[in-house]
mmCIF file of C-alpha atoms in Angstrom:
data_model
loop_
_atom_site.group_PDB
_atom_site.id
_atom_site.type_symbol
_atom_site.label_atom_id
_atom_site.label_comp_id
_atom_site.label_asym_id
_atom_site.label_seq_id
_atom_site.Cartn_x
_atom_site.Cartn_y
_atom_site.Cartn_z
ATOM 1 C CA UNK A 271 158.933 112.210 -80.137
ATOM 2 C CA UNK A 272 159.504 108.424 -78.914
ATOM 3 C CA UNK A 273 157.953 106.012 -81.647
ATOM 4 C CA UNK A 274 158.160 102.298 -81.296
ATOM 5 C CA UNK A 275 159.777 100.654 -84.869
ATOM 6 C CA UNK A 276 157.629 97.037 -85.046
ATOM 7 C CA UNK A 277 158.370 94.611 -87.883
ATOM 8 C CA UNK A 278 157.600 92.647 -89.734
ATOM 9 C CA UNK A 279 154.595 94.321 -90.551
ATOM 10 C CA UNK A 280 152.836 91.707 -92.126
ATOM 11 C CA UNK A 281 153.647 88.144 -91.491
ATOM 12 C CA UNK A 282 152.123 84.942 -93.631
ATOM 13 C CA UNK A 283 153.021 81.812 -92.608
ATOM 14 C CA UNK A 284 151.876 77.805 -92.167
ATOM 15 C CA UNK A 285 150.312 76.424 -89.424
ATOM 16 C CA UNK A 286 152.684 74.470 -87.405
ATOM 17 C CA UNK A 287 155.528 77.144 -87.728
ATOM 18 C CA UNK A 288 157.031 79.420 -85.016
ATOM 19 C CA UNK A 289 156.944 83.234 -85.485
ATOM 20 C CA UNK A 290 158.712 86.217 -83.506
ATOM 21 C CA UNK A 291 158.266 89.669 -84.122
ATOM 22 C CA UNK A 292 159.366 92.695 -82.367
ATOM 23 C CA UNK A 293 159.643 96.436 -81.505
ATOM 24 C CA UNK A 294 162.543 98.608 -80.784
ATOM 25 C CA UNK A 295 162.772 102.331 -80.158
ATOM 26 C CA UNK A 296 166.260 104.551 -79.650
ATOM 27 C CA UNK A 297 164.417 105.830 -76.136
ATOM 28 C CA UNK A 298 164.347 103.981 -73.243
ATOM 29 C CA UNK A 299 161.397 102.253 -71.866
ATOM 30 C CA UNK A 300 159.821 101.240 -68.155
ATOM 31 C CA UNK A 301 157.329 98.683 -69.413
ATOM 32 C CA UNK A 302 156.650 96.716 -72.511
ATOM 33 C CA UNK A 303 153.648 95.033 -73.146
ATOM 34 C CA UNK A 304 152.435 93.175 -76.309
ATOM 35 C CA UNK A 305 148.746 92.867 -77.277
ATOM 36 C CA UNK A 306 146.502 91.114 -80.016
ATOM 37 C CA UNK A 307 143.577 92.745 -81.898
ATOM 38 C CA UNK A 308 141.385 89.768 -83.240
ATOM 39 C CA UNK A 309 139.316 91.338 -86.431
ATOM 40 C CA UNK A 310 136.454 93.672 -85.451
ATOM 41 C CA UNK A 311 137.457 93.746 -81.403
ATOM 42 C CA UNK A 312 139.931 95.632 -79.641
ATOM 43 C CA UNK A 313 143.207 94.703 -78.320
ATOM 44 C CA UNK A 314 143.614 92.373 -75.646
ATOM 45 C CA UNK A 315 146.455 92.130 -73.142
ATOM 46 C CA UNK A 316 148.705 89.357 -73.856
ATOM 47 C CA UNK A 317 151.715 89.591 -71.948
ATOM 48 C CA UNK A 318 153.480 92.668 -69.831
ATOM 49 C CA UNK A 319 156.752 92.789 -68.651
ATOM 50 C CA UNK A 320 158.094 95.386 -66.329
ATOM 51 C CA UNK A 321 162.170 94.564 -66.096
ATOM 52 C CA UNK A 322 165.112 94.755 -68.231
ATOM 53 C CA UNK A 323 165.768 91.331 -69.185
ATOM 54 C CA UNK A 324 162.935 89.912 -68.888
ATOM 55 C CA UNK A 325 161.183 86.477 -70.225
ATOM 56 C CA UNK A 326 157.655 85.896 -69.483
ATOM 57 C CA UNK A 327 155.461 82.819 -70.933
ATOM 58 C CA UNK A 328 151.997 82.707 -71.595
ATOM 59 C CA UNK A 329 150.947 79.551 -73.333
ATOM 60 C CA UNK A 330 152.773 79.643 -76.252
ATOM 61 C CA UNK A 331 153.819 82.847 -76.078
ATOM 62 C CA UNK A 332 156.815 84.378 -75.025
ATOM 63 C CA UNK A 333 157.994 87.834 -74.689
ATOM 64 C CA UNK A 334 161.127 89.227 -73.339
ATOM 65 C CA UNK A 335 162.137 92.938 -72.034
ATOM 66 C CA UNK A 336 165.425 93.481 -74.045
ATOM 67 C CA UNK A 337 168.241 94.121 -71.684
ATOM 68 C CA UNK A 338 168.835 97.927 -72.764
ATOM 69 C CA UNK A 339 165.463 98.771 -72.116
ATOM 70 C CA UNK A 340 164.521 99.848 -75.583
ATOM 71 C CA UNK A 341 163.345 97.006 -77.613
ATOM 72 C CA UNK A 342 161.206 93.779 -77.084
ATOM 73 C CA UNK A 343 160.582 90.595 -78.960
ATOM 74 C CA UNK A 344 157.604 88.079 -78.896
ATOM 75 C CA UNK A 345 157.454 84.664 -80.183
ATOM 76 C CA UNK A 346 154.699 82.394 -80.575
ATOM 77 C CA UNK A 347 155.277 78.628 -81.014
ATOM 78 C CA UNK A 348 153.822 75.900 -82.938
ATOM 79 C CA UNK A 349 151.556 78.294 -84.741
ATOM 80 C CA UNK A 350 147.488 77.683 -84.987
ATOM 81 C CA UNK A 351 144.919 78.852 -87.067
ATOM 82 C CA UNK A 352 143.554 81.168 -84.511
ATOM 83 C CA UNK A 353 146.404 83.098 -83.486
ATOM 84 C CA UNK A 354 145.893 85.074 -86.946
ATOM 85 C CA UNK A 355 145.323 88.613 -86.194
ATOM 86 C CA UNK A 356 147.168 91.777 -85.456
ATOM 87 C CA UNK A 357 149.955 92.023 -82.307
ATOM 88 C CA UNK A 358 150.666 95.506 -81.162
ATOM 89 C CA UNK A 359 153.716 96.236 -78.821
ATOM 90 C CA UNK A 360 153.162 98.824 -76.053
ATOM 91 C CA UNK A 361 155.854 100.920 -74.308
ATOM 92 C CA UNK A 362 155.651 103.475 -70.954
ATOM 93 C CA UNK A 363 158.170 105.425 -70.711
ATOM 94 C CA UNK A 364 157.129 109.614 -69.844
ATOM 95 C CA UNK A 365 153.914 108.399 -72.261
ATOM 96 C CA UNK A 366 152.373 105.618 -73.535
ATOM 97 C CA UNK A 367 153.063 104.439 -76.967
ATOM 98 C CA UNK A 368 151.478 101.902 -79.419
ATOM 99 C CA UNK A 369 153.797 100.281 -82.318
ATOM 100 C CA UNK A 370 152.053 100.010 -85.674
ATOM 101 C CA UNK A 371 151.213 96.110 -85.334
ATOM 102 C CA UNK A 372 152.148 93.252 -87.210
ATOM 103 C CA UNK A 373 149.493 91.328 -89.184
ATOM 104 C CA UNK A 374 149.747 87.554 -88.764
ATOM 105 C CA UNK A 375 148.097 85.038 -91.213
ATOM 106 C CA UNK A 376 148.487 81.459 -90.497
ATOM 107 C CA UNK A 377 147.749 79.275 -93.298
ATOM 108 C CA UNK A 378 146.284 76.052 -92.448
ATOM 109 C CA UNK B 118 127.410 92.524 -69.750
ATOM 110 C CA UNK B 119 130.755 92.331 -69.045
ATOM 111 C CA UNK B 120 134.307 94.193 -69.847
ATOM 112 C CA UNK B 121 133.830 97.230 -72.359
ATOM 113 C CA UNK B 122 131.052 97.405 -74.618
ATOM 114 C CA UNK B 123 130.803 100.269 -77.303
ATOM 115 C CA UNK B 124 127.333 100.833 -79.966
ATOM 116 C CA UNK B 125 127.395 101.477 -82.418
ATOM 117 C CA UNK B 126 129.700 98.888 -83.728
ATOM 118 C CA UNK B 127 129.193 100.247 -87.508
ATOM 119 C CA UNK B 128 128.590 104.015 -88.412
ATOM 120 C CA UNK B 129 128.310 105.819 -92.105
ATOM 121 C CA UNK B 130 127.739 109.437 -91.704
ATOM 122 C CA UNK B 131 128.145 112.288 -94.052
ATOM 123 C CA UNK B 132 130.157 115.529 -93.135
ATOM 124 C CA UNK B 133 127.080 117.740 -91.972
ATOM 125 C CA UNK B 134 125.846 115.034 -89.581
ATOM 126 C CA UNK B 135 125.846 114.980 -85.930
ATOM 127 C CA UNK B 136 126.370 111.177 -84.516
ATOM 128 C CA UNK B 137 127.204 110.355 -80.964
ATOM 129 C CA UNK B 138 129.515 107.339 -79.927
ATOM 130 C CA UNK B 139 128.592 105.461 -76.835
ATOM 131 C CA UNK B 140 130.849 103.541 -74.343
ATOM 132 C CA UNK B 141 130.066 101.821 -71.154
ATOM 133 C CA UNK B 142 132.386 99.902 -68.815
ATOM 134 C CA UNK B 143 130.963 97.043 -66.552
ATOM 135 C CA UNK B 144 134.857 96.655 -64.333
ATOM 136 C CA UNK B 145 134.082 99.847 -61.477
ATOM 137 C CA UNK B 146 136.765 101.462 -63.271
ATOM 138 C CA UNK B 147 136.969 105.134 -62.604
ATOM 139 C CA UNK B 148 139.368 106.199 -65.665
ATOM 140 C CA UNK B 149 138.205 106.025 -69.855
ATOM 141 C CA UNK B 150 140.028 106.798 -72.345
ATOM 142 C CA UNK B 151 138.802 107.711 -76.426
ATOM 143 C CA UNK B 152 141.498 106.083 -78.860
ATOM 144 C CA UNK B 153 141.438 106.553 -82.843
ATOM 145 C CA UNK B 154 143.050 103.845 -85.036
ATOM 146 C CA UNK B 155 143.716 104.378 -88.230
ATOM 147 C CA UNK B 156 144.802 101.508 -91.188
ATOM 148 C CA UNK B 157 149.143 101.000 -90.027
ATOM 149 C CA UNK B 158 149.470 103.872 -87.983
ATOM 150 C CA UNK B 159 150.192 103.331 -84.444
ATOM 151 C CA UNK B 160 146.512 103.669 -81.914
ATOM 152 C CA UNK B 161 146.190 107.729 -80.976
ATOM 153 C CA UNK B 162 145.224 108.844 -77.685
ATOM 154 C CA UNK B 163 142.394 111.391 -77.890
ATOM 155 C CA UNK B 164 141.132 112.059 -74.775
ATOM 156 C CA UNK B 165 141.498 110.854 -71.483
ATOM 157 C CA UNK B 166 138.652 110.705 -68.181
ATOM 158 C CA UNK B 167 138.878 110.127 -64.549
ATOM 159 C CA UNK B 168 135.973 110.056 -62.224
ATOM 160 C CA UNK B 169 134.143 112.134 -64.598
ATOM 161 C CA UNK B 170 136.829 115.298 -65.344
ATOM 162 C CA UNK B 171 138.740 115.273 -68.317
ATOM 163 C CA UNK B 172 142.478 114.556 -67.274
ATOM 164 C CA UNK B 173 143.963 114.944 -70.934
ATOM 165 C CA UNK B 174 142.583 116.055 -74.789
ATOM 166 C CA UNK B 175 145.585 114.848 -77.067
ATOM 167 C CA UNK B 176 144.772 118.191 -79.607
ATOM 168 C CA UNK B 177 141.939 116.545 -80.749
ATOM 169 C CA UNK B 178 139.808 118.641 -83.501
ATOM 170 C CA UNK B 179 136.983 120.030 -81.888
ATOM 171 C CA UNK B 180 134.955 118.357 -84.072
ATOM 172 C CA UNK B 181 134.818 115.792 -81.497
ATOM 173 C CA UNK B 182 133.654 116.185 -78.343
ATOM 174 C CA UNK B 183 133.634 114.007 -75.515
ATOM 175 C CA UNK B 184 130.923 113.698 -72.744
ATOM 176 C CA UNK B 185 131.720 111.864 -69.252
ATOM 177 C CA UNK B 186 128.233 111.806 -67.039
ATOM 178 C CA UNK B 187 129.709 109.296 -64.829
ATOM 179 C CA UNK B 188 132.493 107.131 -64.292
ATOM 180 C CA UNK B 189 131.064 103.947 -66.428
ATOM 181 C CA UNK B 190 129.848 106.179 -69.563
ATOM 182 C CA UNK B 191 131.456 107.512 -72.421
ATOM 183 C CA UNK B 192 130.603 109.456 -75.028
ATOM 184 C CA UNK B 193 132.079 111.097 -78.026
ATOM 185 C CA UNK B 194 129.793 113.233 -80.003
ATOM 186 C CA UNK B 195 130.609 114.182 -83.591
ATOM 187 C CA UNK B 196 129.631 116.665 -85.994
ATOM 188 C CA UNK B 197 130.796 118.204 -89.648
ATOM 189 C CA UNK B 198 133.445 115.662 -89.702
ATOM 190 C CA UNK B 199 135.828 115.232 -92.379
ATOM 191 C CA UNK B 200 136.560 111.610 -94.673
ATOM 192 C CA UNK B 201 139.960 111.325 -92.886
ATOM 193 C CA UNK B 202 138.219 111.035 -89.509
ATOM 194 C CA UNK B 203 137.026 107.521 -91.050
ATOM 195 C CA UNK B 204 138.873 105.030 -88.667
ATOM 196 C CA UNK B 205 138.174 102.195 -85.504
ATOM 197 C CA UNK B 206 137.211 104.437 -82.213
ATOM 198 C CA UNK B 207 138.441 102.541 -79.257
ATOM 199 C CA UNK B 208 136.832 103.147 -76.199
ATOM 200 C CA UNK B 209 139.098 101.871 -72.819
ATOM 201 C CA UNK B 210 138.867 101.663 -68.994
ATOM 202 C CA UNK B 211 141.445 101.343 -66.504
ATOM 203 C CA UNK B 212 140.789 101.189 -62.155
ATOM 204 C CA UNK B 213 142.640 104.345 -62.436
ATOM 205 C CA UNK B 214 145.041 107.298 -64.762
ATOM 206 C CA UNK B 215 148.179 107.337 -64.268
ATOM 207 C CA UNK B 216 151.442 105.556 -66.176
ATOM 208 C CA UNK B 217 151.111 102.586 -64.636
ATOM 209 C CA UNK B 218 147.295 102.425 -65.373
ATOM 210 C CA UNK B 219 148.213 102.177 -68.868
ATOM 211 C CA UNK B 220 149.502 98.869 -68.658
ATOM 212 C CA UNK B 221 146.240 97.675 -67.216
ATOM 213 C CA UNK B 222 143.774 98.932 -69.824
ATOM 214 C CA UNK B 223 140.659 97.250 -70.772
ATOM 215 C CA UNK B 224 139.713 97.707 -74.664
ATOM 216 C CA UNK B 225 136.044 97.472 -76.154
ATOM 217 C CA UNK B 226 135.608 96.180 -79.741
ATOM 218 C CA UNK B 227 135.575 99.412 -81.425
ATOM 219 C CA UNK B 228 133.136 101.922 -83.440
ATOM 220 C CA UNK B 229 134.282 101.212 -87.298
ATOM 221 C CA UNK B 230 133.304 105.116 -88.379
ATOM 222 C CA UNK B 231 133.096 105.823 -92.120
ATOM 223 C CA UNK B 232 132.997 109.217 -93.137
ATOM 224 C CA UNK B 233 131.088 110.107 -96.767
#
């Protein structure tokens, strides 16, 4: 079936730094949407973005909708200690699909 | 209360117990949804609710079964479980199902379920 491909899967950087991760998938997709899972809660919507080629901001994030409809990237900037936690990317396509979510640690 | 809440937040049960899960939503949603998520595996949809009928079970054992008395409760009642079932139970709510209601899904914080 479709399966969403997220890496890194772990991520440990320094505070300050800028980090991008992404998903990408060999179907095609109608939405992407990237979430974070702060330890012990569930995920929370972050950003969703619902055309090919899309950029959308959100604070220090930013998330595009890759052109060919079947992979996505997010970036977060200038890095703080809070933004440690997991980020899952989401996909609708004929189903809804998780990725397998990329641990970030930010070292102060 | 607001957004999703789900008790309890910690469970330890042994494989001839019967535990129940609760979930309540506080948005006038009228769709909930059960997910499991296990350690680097990607979240699984178990079973999905709107206005009270079940809209979707995901071939879920029937070791668990869910319970939808109304459109802001959720249940998911357990019983001779097995220590792979140990995972996060993620309770959701959405206005309604659907695709597109996927996108706008409200998460609670989760039932951590261990499984002796």
């Amino acid at each position: 079936g479709q399966q969403l491909n997220q890496s890194p899967q772990s991520m440990f950087i320094q505070e300050g730094e800028d980090v991008s991760m992404n998903c990408t998938s060999s179907s095609i997709f109608n939405t992407w949407l990237w979430y974070k899972q702060d330890p012990g809660e569930g995920p929370v919507l972050l950003i969703a973005l619902y055309k090919a080629g899309e950029l959308t901001s959100n604070g220090r994030l930013t998330a595009q909708f890759g052109i060919t409809r079947k992979d996505s990237f997010l970036n977060i900037s200038a890095s703080i200690p809070s933004d440690v936690g997991i980020y899952f990317c989401a996909a609708t396509g004929n189903q809804f699909y998780f990725g397998t979510g990329t641990s970030l640690t930010v070292i102060p | 209360e607001t957004g999703v809440t789900q008790t309890p937040r910690h469970l330890v049960m042994g494989m001839t117990n019967k535990k129940s899960l609760k979930c309540e939503q506080h948005l006038g949603h009228n769709a909930m949804y059960w997910y499991k998520q296990s350690a680097k595996k990607p979240l699984e949809l178990m079973f999905v609710y709107n206005f009270k009928e079940q809209t979707e079970n995901n071939s879920v054992p029937s070791r668990f079964s869910p319970e939808c008395p109304n459109s802001s409760h959720l249940f998911l009642h357990l019983h001779t479980l097995q220590p792979e079932d140990s995972a996060l139970y993620l309770c959701a709510s959405s206005q309604d199902v659907g695709l597109e209601s996927y996108n706008e899904q409200f998460f609670g914080p989760g039932t951590r379920l261990t499984v002796l």
